[in-house]
mmCIF file with all atom_site columns, C-alpha atoms in Angstrom:
data_model
loop_
_atom_site.group_PDB
_atom_site.id
_atom_site.type_symbol
_atom_site.label_atom_id
_atom_site.label_alt_id
_atom_site.label_comp_id
_atom_site.label_asym_id
_atom_site.label_entity_id
_atom_site.label_seq_id
_atom_site.pdbx_PDB_ins_code
_atom_site.Cartn_x
_atom_site.Cartn_y
_atom_site.Cartn_z
_atom_site.occupancy
_atom_site.B_iso_or_equiv
_atom_site.pdbx_formal_charge
_atom_site.auth_seq_id
_atom_site.auth_comp_id
_atom_site.auth_asym_id
_atom_site.auth_atom_id
_atom_site.pdbx_PDB_model_num
ATOM 1   C CA . MET A 1 1   ? 21.251  -30.197 11.692  1.00 49.00 ? 1   MET A CA 1
ATOM 2   C CA . SER A 1 2   ? 18.685  -27.790 11.290  1.00 61.00 ? 2   SER A CA 1
ATOM 3   C CA . ILE A 1 3   ? 19.585  -24.205 9.357   1.00 76.00 ? 3   ILE A CA 1
ATOM 4   C CA . ALA A 1 4   ? 18.517  -20.659 11.893  1.00 88.00 ? 4   ALA A CA 1
ATOM 5   C CA . THR A 1 5   ? 15.847  -19.258 10.156  1.00 95.00 ? 5   THR A CA 1
ATOM 6   C CA . LYS A 1 6   ? 16.808  -15.294 9.612   1.00 96.00 ? 6   LYS A CA 1
ATOM 7   C CA . ALA A 1 7   ? 14.176  -12.482 10.437  1.00 97.00 ? 7   ALA A CA 1
ATOM 8   C CA . VAL A 1 8   ? 13.639  -10.665 6.946   1.00 98.00 ? 8   VAL A CA 1
ATOM 9   C CA . SER A 1 9   ? 12.122  -7.126  7.758   1.00 98.00 ? 9   SER A CA 1
ATOM 10  C CA . ILE A 1 10  ? 10.168  -5.379  4.990   1.00 98.00 ? 10  ILE A CA 1
ATOM 11  C CA . VAL A 1 11  ? 8.462   -1.641  6.269   1.00 98.00 ? 11  VAL A CA 1
ATOM 12  C CA . VAL A 1 12  ? 6.776   -0.862  2.689   1.00 98.00 ? 12  VAL A CA 1
ATOM 13  C CA . THR A 1 13  ? 6.110   3.075   1.975   1.00 98.00 ? 13  THR A CA 1
ATOM 14  C CA . ALA A 1 14  ? 2.896   3.538   0.016   1.00 98.00 ? 14  ALA A CA 1
ATOM 15  C CA . ASP A 1 15  ? 0.294   5.689   -0.382  1.00 98.00 ? 15  ASP A CA 1
ATOM 16  C CA . SER A 1 16  ? -3.588  4.348   -0.704  1.00 98.00 ? 16  SER A CA 1
ATOM 17  C CA . ILE A 1 17  ? -4.221  5.956   -4.053  1.00 98.00 ? 17  ILE A CA 1
ATOM 18  C CA . CYS A 1 18  ? -1.054  4.746   -5.833  1.00 98.00 ? 18  CYS A CA 1
ATOM 19  C CA . PRO A 1 19  ? -1.335  1.983   -8.530  1.00 98.00 ? 19  PRO A CA 1
ATOM 20  C CA . PHE A 1 20  ? 2.029   1.481   -8.560  1.00 98.00 ? 20  PHE A CA 1
ATOM 21  C CA . CYS A 1 21  ? 1.706   0.802   -4.119  1.00 98.00 ? 21  CYS A CA 1
ATOM 22  C CA . TYR A 1 22  ? -1.051  -2.475  -5.271  1.00 98.00 ? 22  TYR A CA 1
ATOM 23  C CA . LEU A 1 23  ? 1.213   -3.389  -7.537  1.00 98.00 ? 23  LEU A CA 1
ATOM 24  C CA . GLY A 1 24  ? 4.047   -3.506  -5.542  1.00 98.00 ? 24  GLY A CA 1
ATOM 25  C CA . PHE A 1 25  ? 1.973   -5.069  -2.222  1.00 98.00 ? 25  PHE A CA 1
ATOM 26  C CA . THR A 1 26  ? 0.514   -8.179  -4.661  1.00 98.00 ? 26  THR A CA 1
ATOM 27  C CA . LYS A 1 27  ? 3.719   -8.859  -6.173  1.00 98.00 ? 27  LYS A CA 1
ATOM 28  C CA . VAL A 1 28  ? 6.097   -8.555  -2.986  1.00 98.00 ? 28  VAL A CA 1
ATOM 29  C CA . ASN A 1 29  ? 3.491   -10.175 -1.033  1.00 98.00 ? 29  ASN A CA 1
ATOM 30  C CA . LYS A 1 30  ? 2.926   -12.921 -4.170  1.00 98.00 ? 30  LYS A CA 1
ATOM 31  C CA . ALA A 1 31  ? 7.036   -13.159 -3.493  1.00 98.00 ? 31  ALA A CA 1
ATOM 32  C CA . ILE A 1 32  ? 7.049   -13.791 0.203   1.00 98.00 ? 32  ILE A CA 1
ATOM 33  C CA . ALA A 1 33  ? 4.052   -16.812 -0.661  1.00 98.00 ? 33  ALA A CA 1
ATOM 34  C CA . ALA A 1 34  ? 7.068   -18.380 -2.828  1.00 98.00 ? 34  ALA A CA 1
ATOM 35  C CA . ALA A 1 35  ? 9.196   -18.045 -0.780  1.00 98.00 ? 35  ALA A CA 1
ATOM 36  C CA . LYS A 1 36  ? 7.392   -20.599 1.697   1.00 97.00 ? 36  LYS A CA 1
ATOM 37  C CA . GLU A 1 37  ? 6.752   -22.878 -1.298  1.00 98.00 ? 37  GLU A CA 1
ATOM 38  C CA . ARG A 1 38  ? 11.085  -23.380 -1.742  1.00 97.00 ? 38  ARG A CA 1
ATOM 39  C CA . ARG A 1 39  ? 10.884  -22.968 2.272   1.00 97.00 ? 39  ARG A CA 1
ATOM 40  C CA . LEU A 1 40  ? 13.802  -21.229 2.287   1.00 98.00 ? 40  LEU A CA 1
ATOM 41  C CA . PRO A 1 41  ? 14.815  -20.209 6.256   1.00 97.00 ? 41  PRO A CA 1
ATOM 42  C CA . LEU A 1 42  ? 12.970  -17.213 6.412   1.00 98.00 ? 42  LEU A CA 1
ATOM 43  C CA . ASP A 1 43  ? 10.902  -14.810 8.800   1.00 98.00 ? 43  ASP A CA 1
ATOM 44  C CA . ILE A 1 44  ? 9.484   -12.858 6.499   1.00 98.00 ? 44  ILE A CA 1
ATOM 45  C CA . SER A 1 45  ? 7.279   -9.400  8.116   1.00 98.00 ? 45  SER A CA 1
ATOM 46  C CA . LEU A 1 46  ? 5.629   -6.284  6.377   1.00 98.00 ? 46  LEU A CA 1
ATOM 47  C CA . ARG A 1 47  ? 4.970   -3.866  7.792   1.00 98.00 ? 47  ARG A CA 1
ATOM 48  C CA . PHE A 1 48  ? 3.333   -0.639  5.541   1.00 98.00 ? 48  PHE A CA 1
ATOM 49  C CA . VAL A 1 49  ? 3.516   3.082   6.434   1.00 98.00 ? 49  VAL A CA 1
ATOM 50  C CA . PRO A 1 50  ? 2.555   6.748   4.751   1.00 98.00 ? 50  PRO A CA 1
ATOM 51  C CA . TYR A 1 51  ? 3.520   8.291   2.180   1.00 98.00 ? 51  TYR A CA 1
ATOM 52  C CA . GLN A 1 52  ? 1.547   11.844  0.649   1.00 97.00 ? 52  GLN A CA 1
ATOM 53  C CA . LEU A 1 53  ? 1.511   11.000  -3.088  1.00 96.00 ? 53  LEU A CA 1
ATOM 54  C CA . ASP A 1 54  ? -0.192  14.412  -3.885  1.00 95.00 ? 54  ASP A CA 1
ATOM 55  C CA . PRO A 1 55  ? -0.296  16.968  -1.136  1.00 95.00 ? 55  PRO A CA 1
ATOM 56  C CA . THR A 1 56  ? -2.244  19.374  -2.911  1.00 95.00 ? 56  THR A CA 1
ATOM 57  C CA . LEU A 1 57  ? -5.631  17.362  -3.055  1.00 97.00 ? 57  LEU A CA 1
ATOM 58  C CA . PRO A 1 58  ? -8.225  18.384  -0.876  1.00 97.00 ? 58  PRO A CA 1
ATOM 59  C CA . THR A 1 59  ? -9.514  16.666  2.214   1.00 95.00 ? 59  THR A CA 1
ATOM 60  C CA . MET A 1 60  ? -12.892 17.828  3.005   1.00 95.00 ? 60  MET A CA 1
ATOM 61  C CA . HIS A 1 61  ? -13.971 17.097  -0.518  1.00 97.00 ? 61  HIS A CA 1
ATOM 62  C CA . ALA A 1 62  ? -13.070 14.846  -3.331  1.00 98.00 ? 62  ALA A CA 1
ATOM 63  C CA . VAL A 1 63  ? -13.234 15.031  -7.177  1.00 98.00 ? 63  VAL A CA 1
ATOM 64  C CA . SER A 1 64  ? -13.015 13.465  -9.914  1.00 98.00 ? 64  SER A CA 1
ATOM 65  C CA . LYS A 1 65  ? -10.399 11.408  -11.402 1.00 97.00 ? 65  LYS A CA 1
ATOM 66  C CA . ARG A 1 66  ? -10.944 11.492  -14.454 1.00 97.00 ? 66  ARG A CA 1
ATOM 67  C CA . GLU A 1 67  ? -11.137 15.132  -14.036 1.00 97.00 ? 67  GLU A CA 1
ATOM 68  C CA . ARG A 1 68  ? -7.989  15.455  -11.936 1.00 96.00 ? 68  ARG A CA 1
ATOM 69  C CA . TYR A 1 69  ? -5.663  12.983  -13.758 1.00 95.00 ? 69  TYR A CA 1
ATOM 70  C CA . ALA A 1 70  ? -6.395  14.615  -17.191 1.00 96.00 ? 70  ALA A CA 1
ATOM 71  C CA . GLN A 1 71  ? -5.802  18.384  -15.819 1.00 95.00 ? 71  GLN A CA 1
ATOM 72  C CA . LYS A 1 72  ? -2.562  16.708  -14.144 1.00 93.00 ? 72  LYS A CA 1
ATOM 73  C CA . PHE A 1 73  ? -1.276  14.694  -17.429 1.00 94.00 ? 73  PHE A CA 1
ATOM 74  C CA . GLY A 1 74  ? -3.436  15.504  -20.691 1.00 96.00 ? 74  GLY A CA 1
ATOM 75  C CA . ALA A 1 75  ? -5.740  13.710  -21.818 1.00 95.00 ? 75  ALA A CA 1
ATOM 76  C CA . SER A 1 76  ? -4.061  12.272  -24.226 1.00 96.00 ? 76  SER A CA 1
ATOM 77  C CA . ARG A 1 77  ? -1.469  11.168  -21.537 1.00 96.00 ? 77  ARG A CA 1
ATOM 78  C CA . PHE A 1 78  ? -4.057  9.753   -19.544 1.00 97.00 ? 78  PHE A CA 1
ATOM 79  C CA . ASP A 1 79  ? -5.907  7.782   -21.627 1.00 96.00 ? 79  ASP A CA 1
ATOM 80  C CA . GLN A 1 80  ? -2.311  5.900   -22.952 1.00 97.00 ? 80  GLN A CA 1
ATOM 81  C CA . MET A 1 81  ? -2.164  5.777   -18.601 1.00 97.00 ? 81  MET A CA 1
ATOM 82  C CA . GLU A 1 82  ? -5.185  4.281   -18.353 1.00 97.00 ? 82  GLU A CA 1
ATOM 83  C CA . SER A 1 83  ? -4.770  1.772   -20.804 1.00 97.00 ? 83  SER A CA 1
ATOM 84  C CA . MET A 1 84  ? -1.899  0.824   -19.985 1.00 98.00 ? 84  MET A CA 1
ATOM 85  C CA . MET A 1 85  ? -2.112  0.344   -15.761 1.00 98.00 ? 85  MET A CA 1
ATOM 86  C CA . ARG A 1 86  ? -5.379  -1.468  -17.088 1.00 98.00 ? 86  ARG A CA 1
ATOM 87  C CA . GLN A 1 87  ? -3.184  -4.043  -18.573 1.00 98.00 ? 87  GLN A CA 1
ATOM 88  C CA . ARG A 1 88  ? -0.639  -4.120  -15.848 1.00 98.00 ? 88  ARG A CA 1
ATOM 89  C CA . PHE A 1 89  ? -3.539  -4.864  -13.285 1.00 98.00 ? 89  PHE A CA 1
ATOM 90  C CA . ALA A 1 90  ? -4.499  -7.439  -14.931 1.00 98.00 ? 90  ALA A CA 1
ATOM 91  C CA . ASP A 1 91  ? -1.254  -9.121  -15.862 1.00 98.00 ? 91  ASP A CA 1
ATOM 92  C CA . GLU A 1 92  ? -1.147  -9.438  -11.514 1.00 98.00 ? 92  GLU A CA 1
ATOM 93  C CA . GLY A 1 93  ? -5.070  -10.906 -11.989 1.00 98.00 ? 93  GLY A CA 1
ATOM 94  C CA . LEU A 1 94  ? -6.206  -7.156  -10.762 1.00 98.00 ? 94  LEU A CA 1
ATOM 95  C CA . SER A 1 95  ? -8.522  -4.820  -12.090 1.00 98.00 ? 95  SER A CA 1
ATOM 96  C CA . ILE A 1 96  ? -8.674  -0.788  -12.221 1.00 98.00 ? 96  ILE A CA 1
ATOM 97  C CA . SER A 1 97  ? -11.136 1.691   -12.594 1.00 98.00 ? 97  SER A CA 1
ATOM 98  C CA . TYR A 1 98  ? -10.631 5.476   -13.191 1.00 97.00 ? 98  TYR A CA 1
ATOM 99  C CA . ASP A 1 99  ? -14.099 6.195   -12.289 1.00 97.00 ? 99  ASP A CA 1
ATOM 100 C CA . GLY A 1 100 ? -15.061 7.707   -8.725  1.00 97.00 ? 100 GLY A CA 1
ATOM 101 C CA . SER A 1 101 ? -13.624 10.215  -6.915  1.00 98.00 ? 101 SER A CA 1
ATOM 102 C CA . VAL A 1 102 ? -10.192 11.000  -4.642  1.00 98.00 ? 102 VAL A CA 1
ATOM 103 C CA . ARG A 1 103 ? -9.262  12.912  -2.403  1.00 98.00 ? 103 ARG A CA 1
ATOM 104 C CA . GLN A 1 104 ? -6.504  13.303  0.633   1.00 97.00 ? 104 GLN A CA 1
ATOM 105 C CA . THR A 1 105 ? -5.304  10.043  2.031   1.00 98.00 ? 105 THR A CA 1
ATOM 106 C CA . THR A 1 106 ? -5.566  10.674  4.983   1.00 98.00 ? 106 THR A CA 1
ATOM 107 C CA . LEU A 1 107 ? -7.925  8.700   7.243   1.00 98.00 ? 107 LEU A CA 1
ATOM 108 C CA . SER A 1 108 ? -6.920  5.682   5.190   1.00 98.00 ? 108 SER A CA 1
ATOM 109 C CA . HIS A 1 109 ? -3.396  5.852   6.657   1.00 98.00 ? 109 HIS A CA 1
ATOM 110 C CA . ARG A 1 110 ? -4.601  6.451   9.946   1.00 98.00 ? 110 ARG A CA 1
ATOM 111 C CA . LEU A 1 111 ? -6.764  3.335   9.336   1.00 98.00 ? 111 LEU A CA 1
ATOM 112 C CA . ILE A 1 112 ? -4.112  0.938   8.211   1.00 98.00 ? 112 ILE A CA 1
ATOM 113 C CA . ALA A 1 113 ? -1.821  2.391   11.068  1.00 98.00 ? 113 ALA A CA 1
ATOM 114 C CA . LYS A 1 114 ? -4.502  1.249   13.643  1.00 98.00 ? 114 LYS A CA 1
ATOM 115 C CA . ALA A 1 115 ? -4.961  -1.861  12.444  1.00 98.00 ? 115 ALA A CA 1
ATOM 116 C CA . TYR A 1 116 ? -1.342  -2.858  12.459  1.00 98.00 ? 116 TYR A CA 1
ATOM 117 C CA . ALA A 1 117 ? -1.049  -2.000  16.212  1.00 98.00 ? 117 ALA A CA 1
ATOM 118 C CA . ALA A 1 118 ? -4.378  -3.605  16.893  1.00 97.00 ? 118 ALA A CA 1
ATOM 119 C CA . GLY A 1 119 ? -4.120  -7.125  15.013  1.00 97.00 ? 119 GLY A CA 1
ATOM 120 C CA . GLY A 1 120 ? -0.300  -6.660  13.594  1.00 98.00 ? 120 GLY A CA 1
ATOM 121 C CA . GLN A 1 121 ? 0.461   -7.857  9.997   1.00 97.00 ? 121 GLN A CA 1
ATOM 122 C CA . GLU A 1 122 ? -2.160  -9.586  9.364   1.00 97.00 ? 122 GLU A CA 1
ATOM 123 C CA . LEU A 1 123 ? -4.357  -7.487  10.154  1.00 98.00 ? 123 LEU A CA 1
ATOM 124 C CA . GLN A 1 124 ? -2.607  -4.178  8.666   1.00 98.00 ? 124 GLN A CA 1
ATOM 125 C CA . LEU A 1 125 ? -2.581  -6.398  5.232   1.00 98.00 ? 125 LEU A CA 1
ATOM 126 C CA . LYS A 1 126 ? -5.777  -7.528  5.160   1.00 98.00 ? 126 LYS A CA 1
ATOM 127 C CA . THR A 1 127 ? -6.447  -3.893  5.734   1.00 98.00 ? 127 THR A CA 1
ATOM 128 C CA . ILE A 1 128 ? -4.598  -2.568  2.513   1.00 98.00 ? 128 ILE A CA 1
ATOM 129 C CA . GLU A 1 129 ? -6.067  -4.787  0.906   1.00 98.00 ? 129 GLU A CA 1
ATOM 130 C CA . ARG A 1 130 ? -9.713  -4.149  1.251   1.00 98.00 ? 130 ARG A CA 1
ATOM 131 C CA . VAL A 1 131 ? -8.532  -0.422  1.562   1.00 98.00 ? 131 VAL A CA 1
ATOM 132 C CA . TYR A 1 132 ? -6.836  -0.861  -2.435  1.00 98.00 ? 132 TYR A CA 1
ATOM 133 C CA . LYS A 1 133 ? -9.877  -2.959  -3.965  1.00 98.00 ? 133 LYS A CA 1
ATOM 134 C CA . THR A 1 134 ? -12.293 -0.772  -2.504  1.00 98.00 ? 134 THR A CA 1
ATOM 135 C CA . TYR A 1 135 ? -10.023 2.644   -4.071  1.00 98.00 ? 135 TYR A CA 1
ATOM 136 C CA . PHE A 1 136 ? -9.139  0.771   -7.261  1.00 98.00 ? 136 PHE A CA 1
ATOM 137 C CA . THR A 1 137 ? -11.343 -1.965  -8.313  1.00 98.00 ? 137 THR A CA 1
ATOM 138 C CA . ASP A 1 138 ? -14.663 -0.456  -6.638  1.00 98.00 ? 138 ASP A CA 1
ATOM 139 C CA . ALA A 1 139 ? -14.280 2.524   -8.037  1.00 98.00 ? 139 ALA A CA 1
ATOM 140 C CA . LYS A 1 140 ? -15.225 4.540   -4.160  1.00 98.00 ? 140 LYS A CA 1
ATOM 141 C CA . ASP A 1 141 ? -14.200 7.402   -2.364  1.00 98.00 ? 141 ASP A CA 1
ATOM 142 C CA . ILE A 1 142 ? -11.851 6.031   0.493   1.00 98.00 ? 142 ILE A CA 1
ATOM 143 C CA . GLY A 1 143 ? -11.291 9.540   2.780   1.00 98.00 ? 143 GLY A CA 1
ATOM 144 C CA . ASP A 1 144 ? -15.694 9.213   3.059   1.00 98.00 ? 144 ASP A CA 1
ATOM 145 C CA . VAL A 1 145 ? -15.288 7.637   6.461   1.00 98.00 ? 145 VAL A CA 1
ATOM 146 C CA . ASN A 1 146 ? -18.834 6.282   5.625   1.00 98.00 ? 146 ASN A CA 1
ATOM 147 C CA . VAL A 1 147 ? -16.861 4.051   3.065   1.00 98.00 ? 147 VAL A CA 1
ATOM 148 C CA . LEU A 1 148 ? -13.806 2.887   5.895   1.00 98.00 ? 148 LEU A CA 1
ATOM 149 C CA . VAL A 1 149 ? -16.461 1.733   8.517   1.00 98.00 ? 149 VAL A CA 1
ATOM 150 C CA . PRO A 1 150 ? -17.146 -1.107  6.667   1.00 98.00 ? 150 PRO A CA 1
ATOM 151 C CA . ILE A 1 151 ? -14.074 -2.043  5.806   1.00 98.00 ? 151 ILE A CA 1
ATOM 152 C CA . ALA A 1 152 ? -12.453 -1.293  9.208   1.00 98.00 ? 152 ALA A CA 1
ATOM 153 C CA . VAL A 1 153 ? -15.804 -3.514  10.573  1.00 98.00 ? 153 VAL A CA 1
ATOM 154 C CA . GLU A 1 154 ? -16.159 -5.967  8.328   1.00 94.00 ? 154 GLU A CA 1
ATOM 155 C CA . GLY A 1 155 ? -11.415 -6.965  8.757   1.00 91.00 ? 155 GLY A CA 1
ATOM 156 C CA . GLY A 1 156 ? -11.925 -6.664  12.897  1.00 96.00 ? 156 GLY A CA 1
ATOM 157 C CA . VAL A 1 157 ? -10.013 -4.019  13.730  1.00 98.00 ? 157 VAL A CA 1
ATOM 158 C CA . PHE A 1 158 ? -13.326 -2.023  14.866  1.00 98.00 ? 158 PHE A CA 1
ATOM 159 C CA . LYS A 1 159 ? -16.180 -4.745  16.913  1.00 97.00 ? 159 LYS A CA 1
ATOM 160 C CA . ASP A 1 160 ? -18.986 -2.418  15.380  1.00 98.00 ? 160 ASP A CA 1
ATOM 161 C CA . ALA A 1 161 ? -19.758 0.445   13.052  1.00 98.00 ? 161 ALA A CA 1
ATOM 162 C CA . ASP A 1 162 ? -20.713 2.755   15.377  1.00 98.00 ? 162 ASP A CA 1
ATOM 163 C CA . GLU A 1 163 ? -16.737 2.708   17.553  1.00 98.00 ? 163 GLU A CA 1
ATOM 164 C CA . ALA A 1 164 ? -15.351 2.838   13.635  1.00 98.00 ? 164 ALA A CA 1
ATOM 165 C CA . ARG A 1 165 ? -17.919 6.452   13.044  1.00 98.00 ? 165 ARG A CA 1
ATOM 166 C CA . ASN A 1 166 ? -16.254 7.649   16.396  1.00 98.00 ? 166 ASN A CA 1
ATOM 167 C CA . TRP A 1 167 ? -12.723 6.544   15.330  1.00 98.00 ? 167 TRP A CA 1
ATOM 168 C CA . LEU A 1 168 ? -12.538 8.092   12.050  1.00 98.00 ? 168 LEU A CA 1
ATOM 169 C CA . GLU A 1 169 ? -13.849 10.956  12.868  1.00 98.00 ? 169 GLU A CA 1
ATOM 170 C CA . GLY A 1 170 ? -11.664 11.839  15.341  1.00 98.00 ? 170 GLY A CA 1
ATOM 171 C CA . GLU A 1 171 ? -7.815  12.905  15.840  1.00 97.00 ? 171 GLU A CA 1
ATOM 172 C CA . GLU A 1 172 ? -6.258  9.623   17.119  1.00 97.00 ? 172 GLU A CA 1
ATOM 173 C CA . GLY A 1 173 ? -3.927  8.562   14.396  1.00 97.00 ? 173 GLY A CA 1
ATOM 174 C CA . THR A 1 174 ? -3.332  12.183  12.948  1.00 97.00 ? 174 THR A CA 1
ATOM 175 C CA . GLU A 1 175 ? 0.558   12.765  14.413  1.00 97.00 ? 175 GLU A CA 1
ATOM 176 C CA . GLU A 1 176 ? 1.586   9.300   13.906  1.00 97.00 ? 176 GLU A CA 1
ATOM 177 C CA . TYR A 1 177 ? 0.125   9.908   10.317  1.00 98.00 ? 177 TYR A CA 1
ATOM 178 C CA . GLN A 1 178 ? 2.385   13.178  10.166  1.00 97.00 ? 178 GLN A CA 1
ATOM 179 C CA . SER A 1 179 ? 4.854   12.131  11.323  1.00 98.00 ? 179 SER A CA 1
ATOM 180 C CA . GLY A 1 180 ? 5.224   9.480   8.939   1.00 98.00 ? 180 GLY A CA 1
ATOM 181 C CA . ILE A 1 181 ? 4.826   11.941  6.296   1.00 98.00 ? 181 ILE A CA 1
ATOM 182 C CA . MET A 1 182 ? 8.403   13.920  7.579   1.00 98.00 ? 182 MET A CA 1
ATOM 183 C CA . GLN A 1 183 ? 10.205  10.442  8.074   1.00 97.00 ? 183 GLN A CA 1
ATOM 184 C CA . ALA A 1 184 ? 9.755   9.422   4.581   1.00 97.00 ? 184 ALA A CA 1
ATOM 185 C CA . GLN A 1 185 ? 11.218  12.786  3.844   1.00 96.00 ? 185 GLN A CA 1
ATOM 186 C CA . THR A 1 186 ? 14.099  12.623  5.437   1.00 97.00 ? 186 THR A CA 1
ATOM 187 C CA . GLN A 1 187 ? 14.801  9.628   4.507   1.00 96.00 ? 187 GLN A CA 1
ATOM 188 C CA . GLY A 1 188 ? 14.863  11.223  0.493   1.00 97.00 ? 188 GLY A CA 1
ATOM 189 C CA . ILE A 1 189 ? 11.797  9.194   -0.268  1.00 97.00 ? 189 ILE A CA 1
ATOM 190 C CA . SER A 1 190 ? 10.462  10.733  -3.444  1.00 95.00 ? 190 SER A CA 1
ATOM 191 C CA . GLY A 1 191 ? 7.812   8.035   -4.988  1.00 96.00 ? 191 GLY A CA 1
ATOM 192 C CA . VAL A 1 192 ? 6.074   4.883   -4.248  1.00 98.00 ? 192 VAL A CA 1
ATOM 193 C CA . PRO A 1 193 ? 6.416   2.005   -3.360  1.00 98.00 ? 193 PRO A CA 1
ATOM 194 C CA . PHE A 1 194 ? 9.402   1.793   -1.468  1.00 98.00 ? 194 PHE A CA 1
ATOM 195 C CA . PHE A 1 195 ? 10.822  -1.061  0.318   1.00 98.00 ? 195 PHE A CA 1
ATOM 196 C CA . THR A 1 196 ? 13.548  -1.015  3.251   1.00 98.00 ? 196 THR A CA 1
ATOM 197 C CA . ILE A 1 197 ? 14.725  -4.673  3.613   1.00 98.00 ? 197 ILE A CA 1
ATOM 198 C CA . ASN A 1 198 ? 16.139  -5.147  7.469   1.00 98.00 ? 198 ASN A CA 1
ATOM 199 C CA . ASP A 1 199 ? 16.924  -1.477  7.533   1.00 96.00 ? 199 ASP A CA 1
ATOM 200 C CA . LYS A 1 200 ? 19.744  -2.106  4.916   1.00 95.00 ? 200 LYS A CA 1
ATOM 201 C CA . TRP A 1 201 ? 18.756  -2.564  1.419   1.00 96.00 ? 201 TRP A CA 1
ATOM 202 C CA . ALA A 1 202 ? 16.088  -0.743  -0.782  1.00 97.00 ? 202 ALA A CA 1
ATOM 203 C CA . VAL A 1 203 ? 13.542  -1.339  -3.386  1.00 98.00 ? 203 VAL A CA 1
ATOM 204 C CA . SER A 1 204 ? 11.807  1.021   -5.087  1.00 98.00 ? 204 SER A CA 1
ATOM 205 C CA . GLY A 1 205 ? 9.405   0.978   -7.440  1.00 98.00 ? 205 GLY A CA 1
ATOM 206 C CA . ALA A 1 206 ? 6.544   -2.081  -8.013  1.00 98.00 ? 206 ALA A CA 1
ATOM 207 C CA . GLN A 1 207 ? 9.452   -5.135  -8.951  1.00 97.00 ? 207 GLN A CA 1
ATOM 208 C CA . ASP A 1 208 ? 8.512   -7.637  -10.103 1.00 97.00 ? 208 ASP A CA 1
ATOM 209 C CA . LYS A 1 209 ? 7.783   -11.090 -7.973  1.00 98.00 ? 209 LYS A CA 1
ATOM 210 C CA . GLU A 1 210 ? 11.488  -13.054 -9.344  1.00 98.00 ? 210 GLU A CA 1
ATOM 211 C CA . LEU A 1 211 ? 12.933  -9.925  -7.748  1.00 98.00 ? 211 LEU A CA 1
ATOM 212 C CA . PHE A 1 212 ? 12.210  -10.404 -4.349  1.00 98.00 ? 212 PHE A CA 1
ATOM 213 C CA . VAL A 1 213 ? 12.322  -13.601 -4.363  1.00 98.00 ? 213 VAL A CA 1
ATOM 214 C CA . ARG A 1 214 ? 16.096  -13.261 -5.484  1.00 98.00 ? 214 ARG A CA 1
ATOM 215 C CA . ILE A 1 215 ? 17.013  -11.209 -2.438  1.00 98.00 ? 215 ILE A CA 1
ATOM 216 C CA . PHE A 1 216 ? 14.984  -13.651 0.188   1.00 98.00 ? 216 PHE A CA 1
ATOM 217 C CA . GLU A 1 217 ? 17.171  -16.552 -1.902  1.00 98.00 ? 217 GLU A CA 1
ATOM 218 C CA . ARG A 1 218 ? 19.956  -14.344 -1.724  1.00 97.00 ? 218 ARG A CA 1
ATOM 219 C CA . ILE A 1 219 ? 19.786  -13.456 2.410   1.00 97.00 ? 219 ILE A CA 1
ATOM 220 C CA . ALA A 1 220 ? 18.634  -17.215 2.875   1.00 97.00 ? 220 ALA A CA 1
ATOM 221 C CA . ASN A 1 221 ? 22.426  -18.365 1.609   1.00 95.00 ? 221 ASN A CA 1
ATOM 222 C CA . ASP A 1 222 ? 24.169  -15.274 2.850   1.00 92.00 ? 222 ASP A CA 1
ATOM 223 C CA . GLU A 1 223 ? 24.846  -13.670 0.172   1.00 92.00 ? 223 GLU A CA 1
ATOM 224 C CA . LEU A 1 224 ? 23.359  -10.526 1.770   1.00 87.00 ? 224 LEU A CA 1
ATOM 225 C CA . ARG A 1 225 ? 23.802  -9.475  5.736   1.00 81.00 ? 225 ARG A CA 1
#
């Protein structure tokens, strides 16, 4: 007798410049891969929605990441934080640089949402991974249209650079982004990543892959309903 496949919907509230969000993105995807390897009877879907990590960041110009974080956390604490994050990233097979600049993440969130509208989960995940790598590994400014255009085109969100640039320089998706930020506030989300599973259960933070696998196993075994 065949076992009925259970739907698992995961909505991830995250920001494009949050290092823990990149870690969480990586860990939950590893957990999904593990669930598939174990042939758990689950149909797991992921969708990312926006969060504004730092409302005080400028939008029209970028600022030095190192200077910003040293000012925010203090030079000594930032040095410790950088070392810690480098190790956490390395543990997941990733790399992080605090070189480069940072600004408000509205543009990248609009693109991420557009990717979902254009190609569903697969295209959104591909776009998010490119955005994260561009910011954290390549230390580029993801608030710069010139940086996001190749991400949008190479990922397949838009057919060419002109179409991507025109869209990014427009306003489409801005209201939806602002609505998403308000929704996160209404839900009381104060830290990211934040995972909402089947509109019933929540996981806060970049938890290890094993935790997500245990959740998936319990859903598959009808221990969570």
